[in-house]
Amino acid sequence: MQSGRSVRSGAAAAVCALGVATAIFVPATLDDQGDGAGTARGGAGAHPRAARTTAAATADTCVRPEASLRPSSASGPAIERIKNRRVDGHKLGKLIAGVDQNSYRWGYRDPATGDLTGFDIDLVRAIAEDIFGDPDAVIYRAIPTSQRIKALQQGKVDIVVRTMTINCDRLKDVAFSTAYFKAGQQVLVPKDSSVTGYNTSLRGKRVCTAKGSTAEAALDQEKGGAKDLGAIKVDPVPNQLDCLVRLQLGQVDAVITDNALAAGQAAQDPSVKLVGKPFTEEFYGVAMNRSDKDLVRRVNKVLEEYRSGGENSRWMRAYRKWLAEDLGKTEENPAAPAPAYKD
């Protein structure tokens, strides 16, 4: 079944079977839609893209990518487009959000109810509540890691809330809100692995990443990348959960992904563990089309309110509900990242 390694326990086998079933549920295209979204296929509608020259200038001057536009409650062209969107002649009245449905604790389907739940989903609901006055006014479109940017550029979704790292390269193609979570790349391996972290202990080891992820970019870099460490980079997969399945099957020896995601995977499967320390510092943001500046400001206004209130803030309540059990061991004083603005 797997390259010289037997399945480590009955529990791991059960988790592996669940992981395979879950991974299959995510299609390879953007046509998959949850929670009644079939009525809105193509409903987001294409809208103007930002000029490539502007994008190039942004990339060239990018110093602090997590800095975003100042918050505003004003309704501009993007908000009006979302509010007045029509499908088959009828007003839709919903936000279309690109999310994950396979990332435990972040965006996943509750096996008991079939509903999408998680830290990212709570944030989507807060944005919908601000725009429409109803947290349920959302159409969820599950999208692979590799399709997040394309979905925004083609107008298939209004926002992407999918543990998406803000960086200068992505700012060429999409706009981001202020940061709503700080994470870092880390290594996930079987409990009996000799790998100790993102170092030369990966020499000769097969390493899995998701296509289009910051982990893939880290492995591709000249210094400190796969060749430098002696690791064997396998073909990237569409979704990071597919890496966990490969790890469970013994098809790879290690997974590199955000520690926040990996902690959830380790919680799902007690036969794997995080090793070493995060070797990057990254911030998650809500991604949007570059031309939707008023939507960026509106989301930042939601995030200002989401962070406010200290221990009783919506951010802290969501953290305690979804993430504290898995991340509490490594984060002594969790807090929402302080917003940074560029205007």
mmCIF file of N, CA and C in Angstrom, residues 177-281:
data_model
loop_
_atom_site.group_PDB
_atom_site.id
_atom_site.type_symbol
_atom_site.label_atom_id
_atom_site.label_comp_id
_atom_site.label_asym_id
_atom_site.label_seq_id
_atom_site.Cartn_x
_atom_site.Cartn_y
_atom_site.Cartn_z
ATOM 1 N N SER A 177 -7.222 42.547 2.551
ATOM 2 C CA SER A 177 -7.606 43.277 3.753
ATOM 3 C C SER A 177 -6.386 43.390 4.660
ATOM 4 N N THR A 178 -6.564 44.006 5.803
ATOM 5 C CA THR A 178 -5.543 43.918 6.838
ATOM 6 C C THR A 178 -5.474 42.479 7.331
ATOM 7 N N ALA A 179 -4.400 42.150 8.022
ATOM 8 C CA ALA A 179 -4.198 40.780 8.489
ATOM 9 C C ALA A 179 -5.199 40.410 9.582
ATOM 10 N N TYR A 180 -5.710 39.198 9.508
ATOM 11 C CA TYR A 180 -6.600 38.725 10.570
ATOM 12 C C TYR A 180 -6.018 37.545 11.346
ATOM 13 N N PHE A 181 -4.832 37.046 10.910
ATOM 14 C CA PHE A 181 -4.186 35.964 11.662
ATOM 15 C C PHE A 181 -2.718 35.889 11.269
ATOM 16 N N LYS A 182 -1.862 35.577 12.245
ATOM 17 C CA LYS A 182 -0.439 35.383 11.976
ATOM 18 C C LYS A 182 -0.102 33.901 12.065
ATOM 19 N N ALA A 183 0.588 33.401 11.054
ATOM 20 C CA ALA A 183 0.971 31.991 11.009
ATOM 21 C C ALA A 183 2.424 31.891 10.538
ATOM 22 N N GLY A 184 2.884 30.661 10.306
ATOM 23 C CA GLY A 184 4.227 30.427 9.797
ATOM 24 C C GLY A 184 4.323 29.038 9.214
ATOM 25 N N GLN A 185 5.223 28.849 8.262
ATOM 26 C CA GLN A 185 5.414 27.538 7.653
ATOM 27 C C GLN A 185 6.130 26.602 8.626
ATOM 28 N N GLN A 186 5.657 25.355 8.671
ATOM 29 C CA GLN A 186 6.246 24.367 9.569
ATOM 30 C C GLN A 186 6.147 22.991 8.913
ATOM 31 N N VAL A 187 6.816 22.016 9.489
ATOM 32 C CA VAL A 187 6.899 20.679 8.905
ATOM 33 C C VAL A 187 6.034 19.701 9.693
ATOM 34 N N LEU A 188 5.237 18.929 8.967
ATOM 35 C CA LEU A 188 4.375 17.892 9.546
ATOM 36 C C LEU A 188 4.892 16.536 9.083
ATOM 37 N N VAL A 189 5.112 15.624 10.027
ATOM 38 C CA VAL A 189 5.684 14.309 9.711
ATOM 39 C C VAL A 189 4.997 13.231 10.552
ATOM 40 N N PRO A 190 5.192 11.946 10.201
ATOM 41 C CA PRO A 190 4.697 10.861 11.053
ATOM 42 C C PRO A 190 5.386 10.887 12.417
ATOM 43 N N LYS A 191 4.726 10.349 13.418
ATOM 44 C CA LYS A 191 5.265 10.372 14.779
ATOM 45 C C LYS A 191 6.633 9.700 14.864
ATOM 46 N N ASP A 192 6.891 8.681 14.026
ATOM 47 C CA ASP A 192 8.158 7.957 14.104
ATOM 48 C C ASP A 192 9.229 8.499 13.156
ATOM 49 N N SER A 193 9.026 9.669 12.607
ATOM 50 C CA SER A 193 9.955 10.243 11.630
ATOM 51 C C SER A 193 11.237 10.751 12.296
ATOM 52 N N SER A 194 12.328 10.697 11.527
ATOM 53 C CA SER A 194 13.609 11.233 12.001
ATOM 54 C C SER A 194 13.769 12.708 11.653
ATOM 55 N N VAL A 195 12.821 13.272 10.907
ATOM 56 C CA VAL A 195 12.878 14.686 10.530
ATOM 57 C C VAL A 195 12.656 15.550 11.767
ATOM 58 N N THR A 196 13.497 16.563 11.931
ATOM 59 C CA THR A 196 13.420 17.409 13.122
ATOM 60 C C THR A 196 12.928 18.825 12.835
ATOM 61 N N GLY A 197 12.727 19.173 11.555
ATOM 62 C CA GLY A 197 12.272 20.508 11.217
ATOM 63 C C GLY A 197 12.633 20.841 9.787
ATOM 64 N N TYR A 198 12.560 22.114 9.454
ATOM 65 C CA TYR A 198 12.908 22.563 8.104
ATOM 66 C C TYR A 198 14.410 22.756 8.045
ATOM 67 N N ASN A 199 15.116 21.641 7.881
ATOM 68 C CA ASN A 199 16.576 21.647 7.898
ATOM 69 C C ASN A 199 17.090 20.455 7.102
ATOM 70 N N THR A 200 18.360 20.160 7.219
ATOM 71 C CA THR A 200 18.950 19.084 6.423
ATOM 72 C C THR A 200 18.472 17.696 6.838
ATOM 73 N N SER A 201 17.688 17.583 7.913
ATOM 74 C CA SER A 201 17.091 16.277 8.242
ATOM 75 C C SER A 201 16.063 15.884 7.187
ATOM 76 N N LEU A 202 15.714 16.819 6.288
ATOM 77 C CA LEU A 202 14.822 16.514 5.169
ATOM 78 C C LEU A 202 15.561 15.919 3.980
ATOM 79 N N ARG A 203 16.880 15.780 4.088
ATOM 80 C CA ARG A 203 17.670 15.266 2.962
ATOM 81 C C ARG A 203 17.161 13.894 2.536
ATOM 82 N N GLY A 204 16.850 13.779 1.254
ATOM 83 C CA GLY A 204 16.369 12.507 0.710
ATOM 84 C C GLY A 204 14.907 12.225 1.000
ATOM 85 N N LYS A 205 14.240 13.124 1.710
ATOM 86 C CA LYS A 205 12.836 12.916 2.063
ATOM 87 C C LYS A 205 11.920 13.527 1.001
ATOM 88 N N ARG A 206 10.817 12.856 0.754
ATOM 89 C CA ARG A 206 9.823 13.358 -0.200
ATOM 90 C C ARG A 206 8.899 14.327 0.519
ATOM 91 N N VAL A 207 8.798 15.541 -0.026
ATOM 92 C CA VAL A 207 8.049 16.603 0.656
ATOM 93 C C VAL A 207 6.871 17.044 -0.207
ATOM 94 N N CYS A 208 5.711 17.174 0.415
ATOM 95 C CA CYS A 208 4.478 17.551 -0.276
ATOM 96 C C CYS A 208 4.063 18.967 0.096
ATOM 97 N N THR A 209 3.593 19.714 -0.907
ATOM 98 C CA THR A 209 3.025 21.047 -0.690
ATOM 99 C C THR A 209 1.807 21.209 -1.598
ATOM 100 N N ALA A 210 1.006 22.230 -1.320
ATOM 101 C CA ALA A 210 -0.129 22.556 -2.182
ATOM 102 C C ALA A 210 0.326 23.510 -3.268
ATOM 103 N N LYS A 211 -0.185 23.325 -4.468
ATOM 104 C CA LYS A 211 0.173 24.181 -5.601
ATOM 105 C C LYS A 211 -0.307 25.607 -5.352
ATOM 106 N N GLY A 212 0.573 26.556 -5.609
ATOM 107 C CA GLY A 212 0.218 27.956 -5.419
ATOM 108 C C GLY A 212 0.335 28.426 -3.985
ATOM 109 N N SER A 213 0.844 27.578 -3.097
ATOM 110 C CA SER A 213 0.963 27.945 -1.684
ATOM 111 C C SER A 213 2.315 28.604 -1.414
ATOM 112 N N THR A 214 2.436 29.266 -0.264
ATOM 113 C CA THR A 214 3.717 29.856 0.114
ATOM 114 C C THR A 214 4.724 28.765 0.459
ATOM 115 N N ALA A 215 4.236 27.585 0.869
ATOM 116 C CA ALA A 215 5.140 26.456 1.126
ATOM 117 C C ALA A 215 5.833 26.032 -0.162
ATOM 118 N N GLU A 216 5.088 25.998 -1.262
ATOM 119 C CA GLU A 216 5.684 25.641 -2.547
ATOM 120 C C GLU A 216 6.749 26.660 -2.934
ATOM 121 N N ALA A 217 6.453 27.944 -2.712
ATOM 122 C CA ALA A 217 7.417 28.998 -3.025
ATOM 123 C C ALA A 217 8.685 28.841 -2.188
ATOM 124 N N ALA A 218 8.531 28.462 -0.912
ATOM 125 C CA ALA A 218 9.691 28.278 -0.037
ATOM 126 C C ALA A 218 10.577 27.147 -0.543
ATOM 127 N N LEU A 219 9.969 26.065 -0.999
ATOM 128 C CA LEU A 219 10.745 24.936 -1.501
ATOM 129 C C LEU A 219 11.432 25.263 -2.828
ATOM 130 N N ASP A 220 10.875 26.199 -3.577
ATOM 131 C CA ASP A 220 11.418 26.545 -4.894
ATOM 132 C C ASP A 220 12.562 27.555 -4.833
ATOM 133 N N GLN A 221 12.726 28.224 -3.699
ATOM 134 C CA GLN A 221 13.749 29.266 -3.644
ATOM 135 C C GLN A 221 15.154 28.653 -3.706
ATOM 136 N N GLU A 222 16.086 29.450 -4.200
ATOM 137 C CA GLU A 222 17.437 28.940 -4.445
ATOM 138 C C GLU A 222 18.164 28.602 -3.157
ATOM 139 N N LYS A 223 18.102 29.498 -2.192
ATOM 140 C CA LYS A 223 18.741 29.247 -0.900
ATOM 141 C C LYS A 223 17.693 28.853 0.129
ATOM 142 N N GLY A 224 17.933 27.756 0.812
ATOM 143 C CA GLY A 224 16.991 27.286 1.815
ATOM 144 C C GLY A 224 15.822 26.523 1.239
ATOM 145 N N GLY A 225 15.841 26.280 -0.071
ATOM 146 C CA GLY A 225 14.775 25.528 -0.712
ATOM 147 C C GLY A 225 15.061 24.042 -0.734
ATOM 148 N N ALA A 226 14.280 23.304 -1.509
ATOM 149 C CA ALA A 226 14.369 21.850 -1.536
ATOM 150 C C ALA A 226 15.768 21.362 -1.933
ATOM 151 N N LYS A 227 16.324 21.929 -3.008
ATOM 152 C CA LYS A 227 17.639 21.476 -3.469
ATOM 153 C C LYS A 227 18.710 21.768 -2.435
ATOM 154 N N ASP A 228 18.619 22.930 -1.809
ATOM 155 C CA ASP A 228 19.611 23.330 -0.812
ATOM 156 C C ASP A 228 19.584 22.396 0.395
ATOM 157 N N LEU A 229 18.390 21.953 0.780
ATOM 158 C CA LEU A 229 18.240 21.078 1.942
ATOM 159 C C LEU A 229 18.416 19.605 1.590
ATOM 160 N N GLY A 230 18.408 19.307 0.296
ATOM 161 C CA GLY A 230 18.522 17.913 -0.116
ATOM 162 C C GLY A 230 17.195 17.183 -0.081
ATOM 163 N N ALA A 231 16.104 17.933 0.021
ATOM 164 C CA ALA A 231 14.774 17.316 0.038
ATOM 165 C C ALA A 231 14.312 17.032 -1.389
ATOM 166 N N ILE A 232 13.376 16.117 -1.512
ATOM 167 C CA ILE A 232 12.804 15.775 -2.809
ATOM 168 C C ILE A 232 11.401 16.372 -2.870
ATOM 169 N N LYS A 233 11.230 17.392 -3.679
ATOM 170 C CA LYS A 233 9.925 18.023 -3.816
ATOM 171 C C LYS A 233 9.070 17.219 -4.790
ATOM 172 N N VAL A 234 7.960 16.683 -4.315
ATOM 173 C CA VAL A 234 7.055 15.940 -5.183
ATOM 174 C C VAL A 234 6.107 16.921 -5.865
ATOM 175 N N ASP A 235 5.392 16.441 -6.876
ATOM 176 C CA ASP A 235 4.469 17.319 -7.585
ATOM 177 C C ASP A 235 3.449 17.906 -6.613
ATOM 178 N N PRO A 236 3.261 19.219 -6.624
ATOM 179 C CA PRO A 236 2.284 19.839 -5.730
ATOM 180 C C PRO A 236 0.877 19.326 -5.992
ATOM 181 N N VAL A 237 0.038 19.361 -4.961
ATOM 182 C CA VAL A 237 -1.342 18.899 -5.058
ATOM 183 C C VAL A 237 -2.277 20.106 -5.045
ATOM 184 N N PRO A 238 -3.521 19.962 -5.515
ATOM 185 C CA PRO A 238 -4.438 21.110 -5.555
ATOM 186 C C PRO A 238 -4.790 21.660 -4.185
ATOM 187 N N ASN A 239 -4.953 20.783 -3.183
ATOM 188 C CA ASN A 239 -5.361 21.194 -1.837
ATOM 189 C C ASN A 239 -4.404 20.628 -0.808
ATOM 190 N N GLN A 240 -4.149 21.404 0.243
ATOM 191 C CA GLN A 240 -3.178 20.963 1.225
ATOM 192 C C GLN A 240 -3.621 19.703 1.968
ATOM 193 N N LEU A 241 -4.936 19.435 2.086
ATOM 194 C CA LEU A 241 -5.379 18.213 2.739
ATOM 195 C C LEU A 241 -4.920 16.978 1.965
ATOM 196 N N ASP A 242 -4.757 17.118 0.639
ATOM 197 C CA ASP A 242 -4.264 15.995 -0.160
ATOM 198 C C ASP A 242 -2.868 15.580 0.309
ATOM 199 N N CYS A 243 -2.098 16.536 0.816
ATOM 200 C CA CYS A 243 -0.772 16.199 1.349
ATOM 201 C C CYS A 243 -0.887 15.320 2.583
ATOM 202 N N LEU A 244 -1.857 15.607 3.435
ATOM 203 C CA LEU A 244 -2.056 14.778 4.624
ATOM 204 C C LEU A 244 -2.402 13.354 4.217
ATOM 205 N N VAL A 245 -3.253 13.214 3.209
ATOM 206 C CA VAL A 245 -3.619 11.884 2.732
ATOM 207 C C VAL A 245 -2.388 11.155 2.205
ATOM 208 N N ARG A 246 -1.551 11.857 1.439
ATOM 209 C CA ARG A 246 -0.319 11.248 0.925
ATOM 210 C C ARG A 246 0.603 10.825 2.064
ATOM 211 N N LEU A 247 0.659 11.652 3.105
ATOM 212 C CA LEU A 247 1.492 11.333 4.258
ATOM 213 C C LEU A 247 0.965 10.082 4.956
ATOM 214 N N GLN A 248 -0.344 10.002 5.111
ATOM 215 C CA GLN A 248 -0.956 8.846 5.756
ATOM 216 C C GLN A 248 -0.731 7.561 4.959
ATOM 217 N N LEU A 249 -0.687 7.679 3.641
ATOM 218 C CA LEU A 249 -0.487 6.523 2.774
ATOM 219 C C LEU A 249 0.982 6.163 2.592
ATOM 220 N N GLY A 250 1.877 6.973 3.150
ATOM 221 C CA GLY A 250 3.295 6.700 3.013
ATOM 222 C C GLY A 250 3.867 7.097 1.668
ATOM 223 N N GLN A 251 3.130 7.895 0.901
ATOM 224 C CA GLN A 251 3.595 8.312 -0.425
ATOM 225 C C GLN A 251 4.573 9.479 -0.341
ATOM 226 N N VAL A 252 4.559 10.207 0.781
ATOM 227 C CA VAL A 252 5.538 11.264 1.050
ATOM 228 C C VAL A 252 6.008 11.115 2.487
ATOM 229 N N ASP A 253 7.118 11.770 2.794
ATOM 230 C CA ASP A 253 7.703 11.656 4.135
ATOM 231 C C ASP A 253 7.423 12.870 5.014
ATOM 232 N N ALA A 254 7.038 13.983 4.386
ATOM 233 C CA ALA A 254 6.805 15.212 5.148
ATOM 234 C C ALA A 254 5.873 16.131 4.371
ATOM 235 N N VAL A 255 5.197 16.981 5.107
ATOM 236 C CA VAL A 255 4.330 18.003 4.521
ATOM 237 C C VAL A 255 4.790 19.346 5.051
ATOM 238 N N ILE A 256 4.874 20.331 4.165
ATOM 239 C CA ILE A 256 5.164 21.692 4.610
ATOM 240 C C ILE A 256 3.936 22.537 4.335
ATOM 241 N N THR A 257 3.433 23.157 5.378
ATOM 242 C CA THR A 257 2.233 23.981 5.264
ATOM 243 C C THR A 257 2.200 24.953 6.429
ATOM 244 N N ASP A 258 1.211 25.833 6.458
ATOM 245 C CA ASP A 258 1.069 26.769 7.570
ATOM 246 C C ASP A 258 0.882 25.992 8.876
ATOM 247 N N ASN A 259 1.558 26.447 9.920
ATOM 248 C CA ASN A 259 1.436 25.738 11.195
ATOM 249 C C ASN A 259 0.012 25.745 11.727
ATOM 250 N N ALA A 260 -0.744 26.798 11.409
ATOM 251 C CA ALA A 260 -2.130 26.861 11.869
ATOM 252 C C ALA A 260 -2.960 25.750 11.237
ATOM 253 N N LEU A 261 -2.707 25.450 9.966
ATOM 254 C CA LEU A 261 -3.401 24.362 9.292
ATOM 255 C C LEU A 261 -2.881 23.010 9.769
ATOM 256 N N ALA A 262 -1.556 22.909 9.905
ATOM 257 C CA ALA A 262 -0.948 21.650 10.309
ATOM 258 C C ALA A 262 -1.391 21.239 11.715
ATOM 259 N N ALA A 263 -1.610 22.211 12.595
ATOM 260 C CA ALA A 263 -2.077 21.884 13.944
ATOM 261 C C ALA A 263 -3.445 21.204 13.884
ATOM 262 N N GLY A 264 -4.297 21.668 12.978
ATOM 263 C CA GLY A 264 -5.594 21.028 12.807
ATOM 264 C C GLY A 264 -5.463 19.629 12.239
ATOM 265 N N GLN A 265 -4.504 19.438 11.328
ATOM 266 C CA GLN A 265 -4.288 18.112 10.762
ATOM 267 C C GLN A 265 -3.764 17.148 11.808
ATOM 268 N N ALA A 266 -2.864 17.629 12.662
ATOM 269 C CA ALA A 266 -2.355 16.792 13.737
ATOM 270 C C ALA A 266 -3.462 16.425 14.721
ATOM 271 N N ALA A 267 -4.420 17.343 14.897
ATOM 272 C CA ALA A 267 -5.558 17.053 15.774
ATOM 273 C C ALA A 267 -6.454 15.973 15.162
ATOM 274 N N GLN A 268 -6.548 15.961 13.826
ATOM 275 C CA GLN A 268 -7.345 14.953 13.150
ATOM 276 C C GLN A 268 -6.683 13.585 13.208
ATOM 277 N N ASP A 269 -5.373 13.551 13.138
ATOM 278 C CA ASP A 269 -4.636 12.291 13.057
ATOM 279 C C ASP A 269 -3.517 12.273 14.092
ATOM 280 N N PRO A 270 -3.691 11.558 15.212
ATOM 281 C CA PRO A 270 -2.682 11.548 16.271
ATOM 282 C C PRO A 270 -1.399 10.821 15.891
ATOM 283 N N SER A 271 -1.339 10.235 14.682
ATOM 284 C CA SER A 271 -0.125 9.534 14.261
ATOM 285 C C SER A 271 0.857 10.471 13.555
ATOM 286 N N VAL A 272 0.507 11.776 13.435
ATOM 287 C CA VAL A 272 1.426 12.744 12.845
ATOM 288 C C VAL A 272 1.721 13.845 13.852
ATOM 289 N N LYS A 273 2.808 14.594 13.596
ATOM 290 C CA LYS A 273 3.215 15.636 14.542
ATOM 291 C C LYS A 273 3.895 16.785 13.804
ATOM 292 N N LEU A 274 3.860 17.957 14.427
ATOM 293 C CA LEU A 274 4.616 19.117 13.952
ATOM 294 C C LEU A 274 6.014 19.058 14.546
ATOM 295 N N VAL A 275 7.027 19.349 13.728
ATOM 296 C CA VAL A 275 8.402 19.341 14.232
ATOM 297 C C VAL A 275 9.086 20.665 13.908
ATOM 298 N N GLY A 276 10.093 20.984 14.714
ATOM 299 C CA GLY A 276 10.820 22.225 14.532
ATOM 300 C C GLY A 276 9.959 23.423 14.878
ATOM 301 N N LYS A 277 10.413 24.584 14.448
ATOM 302 C CA LYS A 277 9.675 25.819 14.678
ATOM 303 C C LYS A 277 9.247 26.404 13.338
ATOM 304 N N PRO A 278 8.230 27.263 13.330
ATOM 305 C CA PRO A 278 7.867 27.932 12.076
ATOM 306 C C PRO A 278 9.085 28.675 11.524
ATOM 307 N N PHE A 279 9.334 28.524 10.229
ATOM 308 C CA PHE A 279 10.518 29.163 9.641
ATOM 309 C C PHE A 279 10.160 30.390 8.802
ATOM 310 N N THR A 280 8.906 30.797 8.854
ATOM 311 C CA THR A 280 8.480 32.044 8.229
ATOM 312 C C THR A 280 7.482 32.732 9.157
ATOM 313 N N GLU A 281 7.231 33.998 8.900
ATOM 314 C CA GLU A 281 6.155 34.726 9.568
ATOM 315 C C GLU A 281 5.222 35.233 8.485
#
